[in-house]
PDB file of C-alpha atoms in Angstrom:
ATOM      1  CA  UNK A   1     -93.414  13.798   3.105  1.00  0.00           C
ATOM      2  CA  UNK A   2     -94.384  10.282   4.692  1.00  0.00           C
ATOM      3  CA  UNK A   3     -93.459   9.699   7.933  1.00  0.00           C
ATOM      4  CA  UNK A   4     -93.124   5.906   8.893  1.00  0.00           C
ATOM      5  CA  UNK A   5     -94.088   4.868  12.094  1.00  0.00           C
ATOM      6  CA  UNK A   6     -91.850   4.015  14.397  1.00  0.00           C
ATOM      7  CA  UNK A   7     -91.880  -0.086  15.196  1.00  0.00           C
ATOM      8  CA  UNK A   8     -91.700  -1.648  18.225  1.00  0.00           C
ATOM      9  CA  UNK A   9     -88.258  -2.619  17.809  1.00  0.00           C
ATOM     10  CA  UNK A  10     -86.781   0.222  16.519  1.00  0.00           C
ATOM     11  CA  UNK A  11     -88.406   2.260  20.253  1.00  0.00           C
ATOM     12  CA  UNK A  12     -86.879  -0.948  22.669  1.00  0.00           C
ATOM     13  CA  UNK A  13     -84.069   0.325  20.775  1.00  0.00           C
ATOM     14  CA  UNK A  14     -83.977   3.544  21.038  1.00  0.00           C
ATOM     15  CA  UNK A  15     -85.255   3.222  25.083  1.00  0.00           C
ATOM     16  CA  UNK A  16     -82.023   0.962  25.349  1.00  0.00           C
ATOM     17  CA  UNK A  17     -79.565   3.617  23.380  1.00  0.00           C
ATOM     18  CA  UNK A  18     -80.785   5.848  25.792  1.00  0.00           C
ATOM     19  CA  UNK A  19     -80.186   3.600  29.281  1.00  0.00           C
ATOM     20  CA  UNK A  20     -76.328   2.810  27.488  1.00  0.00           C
ATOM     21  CA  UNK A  21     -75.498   6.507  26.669  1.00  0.00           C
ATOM     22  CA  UNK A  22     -76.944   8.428  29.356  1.00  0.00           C
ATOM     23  CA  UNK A  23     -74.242  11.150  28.699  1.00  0.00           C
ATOM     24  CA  UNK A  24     -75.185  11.757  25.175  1.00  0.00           C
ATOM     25  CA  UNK A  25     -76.267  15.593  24.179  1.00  0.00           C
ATOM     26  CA  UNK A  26     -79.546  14.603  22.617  1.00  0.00           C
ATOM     27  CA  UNK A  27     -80.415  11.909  26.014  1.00  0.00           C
ATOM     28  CA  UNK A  28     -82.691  14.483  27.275  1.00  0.00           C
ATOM     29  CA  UNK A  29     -84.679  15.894  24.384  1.00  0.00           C
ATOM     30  CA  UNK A  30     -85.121  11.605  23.084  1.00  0.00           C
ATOM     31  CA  UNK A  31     -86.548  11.066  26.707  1.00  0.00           C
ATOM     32  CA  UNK A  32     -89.026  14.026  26.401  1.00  0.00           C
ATOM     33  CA  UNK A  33     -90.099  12.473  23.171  1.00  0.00           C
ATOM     34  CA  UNK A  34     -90.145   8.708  24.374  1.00  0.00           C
ATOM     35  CA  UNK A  35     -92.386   9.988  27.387  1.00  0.00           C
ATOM     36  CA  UNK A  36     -94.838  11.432  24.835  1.00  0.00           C
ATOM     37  CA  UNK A  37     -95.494   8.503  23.066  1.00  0.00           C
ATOM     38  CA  UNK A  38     -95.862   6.808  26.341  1.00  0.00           C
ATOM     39  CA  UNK A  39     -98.544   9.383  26.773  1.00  0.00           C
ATOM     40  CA  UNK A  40    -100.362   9.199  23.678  1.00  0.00           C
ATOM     41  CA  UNK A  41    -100.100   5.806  23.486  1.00  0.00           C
ATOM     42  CA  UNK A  42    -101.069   5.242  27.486  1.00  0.00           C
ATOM     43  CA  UNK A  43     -97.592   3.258  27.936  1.00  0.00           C
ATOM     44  CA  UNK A  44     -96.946   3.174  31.688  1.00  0.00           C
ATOM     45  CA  UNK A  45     -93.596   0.363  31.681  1.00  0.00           C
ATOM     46  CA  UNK A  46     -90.215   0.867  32.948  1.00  0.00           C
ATOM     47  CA  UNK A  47     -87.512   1.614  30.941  1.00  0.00           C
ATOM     48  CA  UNK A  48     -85.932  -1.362  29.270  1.00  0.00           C
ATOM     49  CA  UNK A  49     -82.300  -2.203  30.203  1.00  0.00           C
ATOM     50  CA  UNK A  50     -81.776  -4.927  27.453  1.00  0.00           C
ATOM     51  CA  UNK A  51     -79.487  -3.923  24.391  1.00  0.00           C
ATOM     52  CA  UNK A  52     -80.636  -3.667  20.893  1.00  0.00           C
ATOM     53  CA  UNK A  53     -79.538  -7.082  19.818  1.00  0.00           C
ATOM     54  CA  UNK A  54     -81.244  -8.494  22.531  1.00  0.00           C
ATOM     55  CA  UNK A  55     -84.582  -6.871  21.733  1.00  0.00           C
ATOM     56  CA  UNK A  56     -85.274  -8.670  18.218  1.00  0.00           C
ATOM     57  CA  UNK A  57     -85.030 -12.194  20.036  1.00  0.00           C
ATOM     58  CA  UNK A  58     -87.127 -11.056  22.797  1.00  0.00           C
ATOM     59  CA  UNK A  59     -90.067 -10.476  20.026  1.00  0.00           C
ATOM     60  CA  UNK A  60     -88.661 -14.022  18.536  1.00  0.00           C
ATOM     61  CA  UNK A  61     -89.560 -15.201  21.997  1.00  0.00           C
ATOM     62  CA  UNK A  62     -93.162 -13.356  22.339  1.00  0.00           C
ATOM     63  CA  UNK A  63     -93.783 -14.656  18.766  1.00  0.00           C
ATOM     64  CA  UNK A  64     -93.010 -18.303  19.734  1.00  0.00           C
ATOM     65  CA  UNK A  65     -89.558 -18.252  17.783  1.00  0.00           C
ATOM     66  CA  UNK A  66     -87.434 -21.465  18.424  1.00  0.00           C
ATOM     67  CA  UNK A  67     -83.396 -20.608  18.139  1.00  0.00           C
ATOM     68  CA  UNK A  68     -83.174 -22.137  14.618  1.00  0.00           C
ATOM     69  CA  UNK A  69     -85.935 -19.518  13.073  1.00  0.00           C
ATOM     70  CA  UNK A  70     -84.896 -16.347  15.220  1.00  0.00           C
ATOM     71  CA  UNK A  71     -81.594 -17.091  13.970  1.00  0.00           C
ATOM     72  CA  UNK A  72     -82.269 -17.276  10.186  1.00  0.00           C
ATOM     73  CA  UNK A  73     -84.638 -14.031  10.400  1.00  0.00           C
ATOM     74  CA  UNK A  74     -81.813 -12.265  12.401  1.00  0.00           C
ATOM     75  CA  UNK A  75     -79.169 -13.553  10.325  1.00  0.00           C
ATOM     76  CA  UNK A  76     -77.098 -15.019  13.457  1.00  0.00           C
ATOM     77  CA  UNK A  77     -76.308 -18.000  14.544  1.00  0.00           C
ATOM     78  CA  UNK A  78     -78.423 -20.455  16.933  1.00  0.00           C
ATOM     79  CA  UNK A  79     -75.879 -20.388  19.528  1.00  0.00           C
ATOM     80  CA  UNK A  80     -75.534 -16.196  19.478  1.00  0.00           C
ATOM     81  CA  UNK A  81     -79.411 -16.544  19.973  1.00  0.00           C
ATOM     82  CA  UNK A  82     -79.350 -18.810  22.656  1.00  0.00           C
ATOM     83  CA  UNK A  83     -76.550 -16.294  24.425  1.00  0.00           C
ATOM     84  CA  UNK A  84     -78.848 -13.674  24.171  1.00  0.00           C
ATOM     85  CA  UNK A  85     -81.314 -15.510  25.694  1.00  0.00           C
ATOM     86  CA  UNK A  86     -79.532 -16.400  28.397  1.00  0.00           C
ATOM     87  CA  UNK A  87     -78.311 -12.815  28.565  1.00  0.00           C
ATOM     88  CA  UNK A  88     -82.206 -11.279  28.476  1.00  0.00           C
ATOM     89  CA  UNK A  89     -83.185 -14.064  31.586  1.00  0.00           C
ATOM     90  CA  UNK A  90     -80.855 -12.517  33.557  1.00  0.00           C
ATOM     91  CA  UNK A  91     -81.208  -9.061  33.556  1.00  0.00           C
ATOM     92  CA  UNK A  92     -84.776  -9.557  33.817  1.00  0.00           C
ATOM     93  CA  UNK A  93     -84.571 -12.015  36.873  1.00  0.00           C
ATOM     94  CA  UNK A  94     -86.843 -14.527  35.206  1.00  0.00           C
ATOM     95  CA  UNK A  95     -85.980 -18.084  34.699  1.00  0.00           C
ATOM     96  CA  UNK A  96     -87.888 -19.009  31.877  1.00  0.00           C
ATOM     97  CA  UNK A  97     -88.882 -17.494  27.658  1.00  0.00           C
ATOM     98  CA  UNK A  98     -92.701 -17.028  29.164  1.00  0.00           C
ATOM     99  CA  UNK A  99     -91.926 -15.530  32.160  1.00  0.00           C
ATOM    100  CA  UNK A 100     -89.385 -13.292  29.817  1.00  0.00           C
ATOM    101  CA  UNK A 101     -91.983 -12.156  27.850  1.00  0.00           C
ATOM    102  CA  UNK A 102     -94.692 -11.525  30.729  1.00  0.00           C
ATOM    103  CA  UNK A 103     -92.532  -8.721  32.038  1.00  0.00           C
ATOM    104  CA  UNK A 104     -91.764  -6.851  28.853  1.00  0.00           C
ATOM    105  CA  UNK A 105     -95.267  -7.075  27.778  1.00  0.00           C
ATOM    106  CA  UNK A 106     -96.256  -5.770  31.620  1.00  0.00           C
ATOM    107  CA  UNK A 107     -93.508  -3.055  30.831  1.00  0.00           C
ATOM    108  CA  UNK A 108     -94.535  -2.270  27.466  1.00  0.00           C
ATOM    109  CA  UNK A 109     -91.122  -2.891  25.944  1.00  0.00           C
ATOM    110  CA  UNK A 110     -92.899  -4.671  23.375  1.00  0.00           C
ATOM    111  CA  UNK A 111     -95.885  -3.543  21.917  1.00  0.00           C
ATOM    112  CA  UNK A 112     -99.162  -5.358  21.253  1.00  0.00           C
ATOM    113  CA  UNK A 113     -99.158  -5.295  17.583  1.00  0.00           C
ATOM    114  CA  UNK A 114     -95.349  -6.925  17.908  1.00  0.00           C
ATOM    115  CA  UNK A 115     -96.861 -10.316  18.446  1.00  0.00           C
ATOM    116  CA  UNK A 116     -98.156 -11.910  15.342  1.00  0.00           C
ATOM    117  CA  UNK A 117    -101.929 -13.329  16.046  1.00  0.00           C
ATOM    118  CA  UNK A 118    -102.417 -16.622  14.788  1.00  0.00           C
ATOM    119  CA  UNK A 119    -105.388 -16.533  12.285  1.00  0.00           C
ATOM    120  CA  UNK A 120    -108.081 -19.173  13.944  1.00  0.00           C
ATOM    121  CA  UNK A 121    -110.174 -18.947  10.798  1.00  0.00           C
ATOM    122  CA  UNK A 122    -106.995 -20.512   8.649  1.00  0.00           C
ATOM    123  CA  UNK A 123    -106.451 -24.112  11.533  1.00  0.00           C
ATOM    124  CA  UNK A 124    -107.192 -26.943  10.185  1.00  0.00           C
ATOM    125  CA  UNK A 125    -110.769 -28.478  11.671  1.00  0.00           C
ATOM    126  CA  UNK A 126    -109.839 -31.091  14.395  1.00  0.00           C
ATOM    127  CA  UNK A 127    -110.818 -34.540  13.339  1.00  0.00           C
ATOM    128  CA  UNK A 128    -113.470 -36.355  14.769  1.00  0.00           C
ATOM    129  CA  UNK A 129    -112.320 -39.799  15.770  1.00  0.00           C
ATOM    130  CA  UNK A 130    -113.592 -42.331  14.207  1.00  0.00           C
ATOM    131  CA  UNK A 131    -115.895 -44.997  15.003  1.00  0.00           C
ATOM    132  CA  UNK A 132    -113.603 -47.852  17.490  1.00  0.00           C
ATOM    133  CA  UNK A 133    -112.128 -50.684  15.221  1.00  0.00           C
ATOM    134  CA  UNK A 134    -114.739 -53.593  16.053  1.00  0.00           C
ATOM    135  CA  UNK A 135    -112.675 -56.625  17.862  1.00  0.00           C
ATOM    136  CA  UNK A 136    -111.571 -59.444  15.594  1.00  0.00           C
ATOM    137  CA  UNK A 137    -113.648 -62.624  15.729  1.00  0.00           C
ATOM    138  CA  UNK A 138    -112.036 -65.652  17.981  1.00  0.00           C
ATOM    139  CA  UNK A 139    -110.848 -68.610  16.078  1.00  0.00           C
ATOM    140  CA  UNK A 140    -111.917 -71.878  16.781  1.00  0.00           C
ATOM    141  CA  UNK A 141    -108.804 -72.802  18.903  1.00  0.00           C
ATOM    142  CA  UNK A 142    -108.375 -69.791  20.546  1.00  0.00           C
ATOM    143  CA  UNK A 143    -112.112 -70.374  21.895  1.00  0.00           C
ATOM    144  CA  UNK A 144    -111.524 -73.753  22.758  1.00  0.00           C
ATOM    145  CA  UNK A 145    -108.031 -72.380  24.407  1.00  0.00           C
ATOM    146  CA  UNK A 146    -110.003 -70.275  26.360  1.00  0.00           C
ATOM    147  CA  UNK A 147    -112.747 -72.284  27.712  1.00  0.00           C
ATOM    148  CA  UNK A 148    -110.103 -75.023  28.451  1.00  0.00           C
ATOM    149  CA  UNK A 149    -108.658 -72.007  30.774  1.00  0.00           C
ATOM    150  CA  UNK A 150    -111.752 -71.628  32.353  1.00  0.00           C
ATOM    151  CA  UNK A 151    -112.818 -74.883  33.379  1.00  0.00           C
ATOM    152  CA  UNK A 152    -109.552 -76.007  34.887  1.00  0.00           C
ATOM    153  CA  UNK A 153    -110.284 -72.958  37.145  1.00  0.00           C
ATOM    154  CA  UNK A 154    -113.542 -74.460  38.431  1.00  0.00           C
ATOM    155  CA  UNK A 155    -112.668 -78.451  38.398  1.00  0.00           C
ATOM    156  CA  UNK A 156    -115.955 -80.410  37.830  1.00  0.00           C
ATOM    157  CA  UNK A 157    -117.796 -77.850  36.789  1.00  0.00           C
ATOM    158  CA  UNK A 158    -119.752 -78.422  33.103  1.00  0.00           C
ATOM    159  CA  UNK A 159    -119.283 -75.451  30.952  1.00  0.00           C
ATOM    160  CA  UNK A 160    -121.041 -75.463  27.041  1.00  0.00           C
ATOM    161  CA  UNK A 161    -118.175 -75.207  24.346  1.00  0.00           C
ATOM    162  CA  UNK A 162    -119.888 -73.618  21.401  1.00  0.00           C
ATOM    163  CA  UNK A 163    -122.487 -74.459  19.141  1.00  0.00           C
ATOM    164  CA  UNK A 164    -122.508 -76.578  16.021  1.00  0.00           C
ATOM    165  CA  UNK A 165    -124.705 -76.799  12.946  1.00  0.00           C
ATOM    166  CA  UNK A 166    -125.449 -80.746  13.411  1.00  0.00           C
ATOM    167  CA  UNK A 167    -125.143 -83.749  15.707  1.00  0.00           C
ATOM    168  CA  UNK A 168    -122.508 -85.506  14.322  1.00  0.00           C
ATOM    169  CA  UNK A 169    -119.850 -82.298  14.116  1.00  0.00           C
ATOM    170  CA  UNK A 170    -120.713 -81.529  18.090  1.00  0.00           C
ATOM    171  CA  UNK A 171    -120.302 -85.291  18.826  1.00  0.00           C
ATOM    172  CA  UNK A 172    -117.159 -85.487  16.717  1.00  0.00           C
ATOM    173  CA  UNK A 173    -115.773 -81.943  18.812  1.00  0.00           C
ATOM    174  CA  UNK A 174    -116.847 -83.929  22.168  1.00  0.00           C
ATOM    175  CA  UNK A 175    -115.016 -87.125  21.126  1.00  0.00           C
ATOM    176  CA  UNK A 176    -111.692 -85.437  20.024  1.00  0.00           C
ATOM    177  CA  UNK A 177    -111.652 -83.261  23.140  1.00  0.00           C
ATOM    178  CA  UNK A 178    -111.727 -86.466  25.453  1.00  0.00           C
ATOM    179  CA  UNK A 179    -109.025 -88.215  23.554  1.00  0.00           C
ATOM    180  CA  UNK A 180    -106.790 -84.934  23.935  1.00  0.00           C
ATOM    181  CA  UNK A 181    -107.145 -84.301  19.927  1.00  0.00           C
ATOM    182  CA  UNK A 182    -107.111 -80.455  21.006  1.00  0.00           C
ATOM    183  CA  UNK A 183    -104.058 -79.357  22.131  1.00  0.00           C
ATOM    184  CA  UNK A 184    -105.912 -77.225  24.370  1.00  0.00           C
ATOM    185  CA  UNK A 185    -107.715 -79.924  26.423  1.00  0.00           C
ATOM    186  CA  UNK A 186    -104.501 -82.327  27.124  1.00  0.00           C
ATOM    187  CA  UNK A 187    -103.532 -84.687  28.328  1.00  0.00           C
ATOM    188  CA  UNK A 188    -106.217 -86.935  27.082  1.00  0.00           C
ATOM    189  CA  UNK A 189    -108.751 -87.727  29.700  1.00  0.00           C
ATOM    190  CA  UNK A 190    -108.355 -84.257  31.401  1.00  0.00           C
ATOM    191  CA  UNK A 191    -111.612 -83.542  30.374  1.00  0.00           C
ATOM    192  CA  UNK A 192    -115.095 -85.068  29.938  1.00  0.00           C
ATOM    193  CA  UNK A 193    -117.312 -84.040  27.370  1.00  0.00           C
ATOM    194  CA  UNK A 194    -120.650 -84.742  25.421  1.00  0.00           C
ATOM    195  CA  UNK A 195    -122.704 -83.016  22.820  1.00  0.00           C
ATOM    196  CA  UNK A 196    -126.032 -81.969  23.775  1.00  0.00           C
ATOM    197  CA  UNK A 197    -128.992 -80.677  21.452  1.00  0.00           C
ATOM    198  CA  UNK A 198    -131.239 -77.701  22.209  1.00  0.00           C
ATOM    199  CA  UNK A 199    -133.966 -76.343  20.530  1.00  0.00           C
ATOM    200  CA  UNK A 200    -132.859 -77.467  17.422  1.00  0.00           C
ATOM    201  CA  UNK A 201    -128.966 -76.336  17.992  1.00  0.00           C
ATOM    202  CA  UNK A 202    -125.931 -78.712  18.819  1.00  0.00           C
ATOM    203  CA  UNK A 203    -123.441 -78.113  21.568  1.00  0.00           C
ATOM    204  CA  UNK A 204    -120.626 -79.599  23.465  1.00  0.00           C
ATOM    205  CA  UNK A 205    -120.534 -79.832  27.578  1.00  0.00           C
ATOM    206  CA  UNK A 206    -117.262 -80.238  29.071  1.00  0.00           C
ATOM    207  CA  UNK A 207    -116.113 -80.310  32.704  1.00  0.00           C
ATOM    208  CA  UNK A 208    -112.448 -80.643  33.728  1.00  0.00           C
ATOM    209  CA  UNK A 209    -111.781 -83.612  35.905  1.00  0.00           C
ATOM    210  CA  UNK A 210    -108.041 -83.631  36.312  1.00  0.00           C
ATOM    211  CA  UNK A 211    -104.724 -84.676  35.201  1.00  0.00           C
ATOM    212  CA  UNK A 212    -105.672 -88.634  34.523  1.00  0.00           C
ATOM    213  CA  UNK A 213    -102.756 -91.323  35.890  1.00  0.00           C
ATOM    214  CA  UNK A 214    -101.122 -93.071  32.964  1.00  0.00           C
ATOM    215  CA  UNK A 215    -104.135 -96.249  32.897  1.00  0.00           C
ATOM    216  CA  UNK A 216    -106.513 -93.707  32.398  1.00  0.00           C
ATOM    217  CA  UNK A 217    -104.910 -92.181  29.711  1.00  0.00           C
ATOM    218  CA  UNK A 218    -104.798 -95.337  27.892  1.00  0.00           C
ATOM    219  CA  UNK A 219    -108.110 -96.460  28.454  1.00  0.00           C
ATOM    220  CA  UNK A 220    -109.507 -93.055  26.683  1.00  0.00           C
ATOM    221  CA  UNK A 221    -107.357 -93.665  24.166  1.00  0.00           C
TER     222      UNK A 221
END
């Protein structure tokens, strides 16, 4: 003959049969046996007062159970579930599942091999971010927007606006920029400008000198 050992469940519930029906003939002779298997298996807890529906979703709870899964593996309904919970939070003075759990683990009303251990070896592998997306390239205009910005922060001041591949496109940039042909350097004769030549590379300086009077306008126009 095979004898089955008992589960964790099945000895909350027999501890709780035996707080519930203290009266019963065979009380005495079930506490002599629960207080061996305490010994053998160096149990030390208190008895536990919770029933033996309320047992089943305290595992749920030391397992990480939300209501919807405790209820479909006990075959009850979320909102019995979440009763019980309520129910098992206050006879055990605790407001919270964790704190739940902490004492009947301390009191040994649930034993270690209750609690399903997550297998590490099956987790997925945690990504390694990848390299950061490299900025998008400014557009002409938005350059042009920008230095505009910048010189009318520091009136009279000559600041270079880019650099061009011959004379004629910098001094063609430098002319449209004084007439205002760049919505970012209007009104027209806001800004001075001229194209320069370094080393062999063209470029455009341009100093902000103010919003012109109407004559002005028309004369750089």
């Amino acid at each position: 003959m095979t004898v089955e050992p008992l589960s964790p469940e099945r000895l909350a519930s027999i501890r709780a049969g035996v707080i519930r029906n203290p009266g019963t003939p065979a009380v005495p002779v079930i506490r002599l046996l629960l207080a061996e298997v305490d010994r053998l298996t160096g149990a030390v807890g208190t008895h536990c007062p919770l029933s033996r529906a309320q047992m089943p979703v305290l595992i749920g709870l030391a397992n990480g159970e939300n209501l919807e899964t405790t209820a479909r593996r006990l075959h009850l309904s979320p909102h019995t579930v979440k009763s019980h919970r309520l129910s098992i939070y206050k006879q055990l003075a605790v407001g919270c599942a964790s704190h739940a759990v902490a004492v009947a683990m301390a009191s040994r009303w649930i034993e270690p091999h209750a609690v399903r251990i997550p297998d590490r070896s099956r987790a997925p592998a945690r990504k390694r971010p990848g390299p950061a997306p490299r900025p998008k390239p400014e557009s002409r205009p938005q350059v042009h927007r920008r230095h505009a910005a910048e010189l009318r922060s520091r009136p009279g001041e000559w600041g270079t606006v880019g650099s061009y591949r011959s004379s004629a496109s910098a001094r063609q940039t430098a002319h449209r920029i004084r007439t205002g042909e760049f919505t970012a350097y209007t009104p027209a004769g806001s800004y001075e400008a001229e194209h320069v030549a370094r080393e062999g590379a063209f470029a455009v300086r341009v100093r902000y000198v103010g919003t012109p009077s109407h004559d002005t306008q028309k004369a750089a126009s």
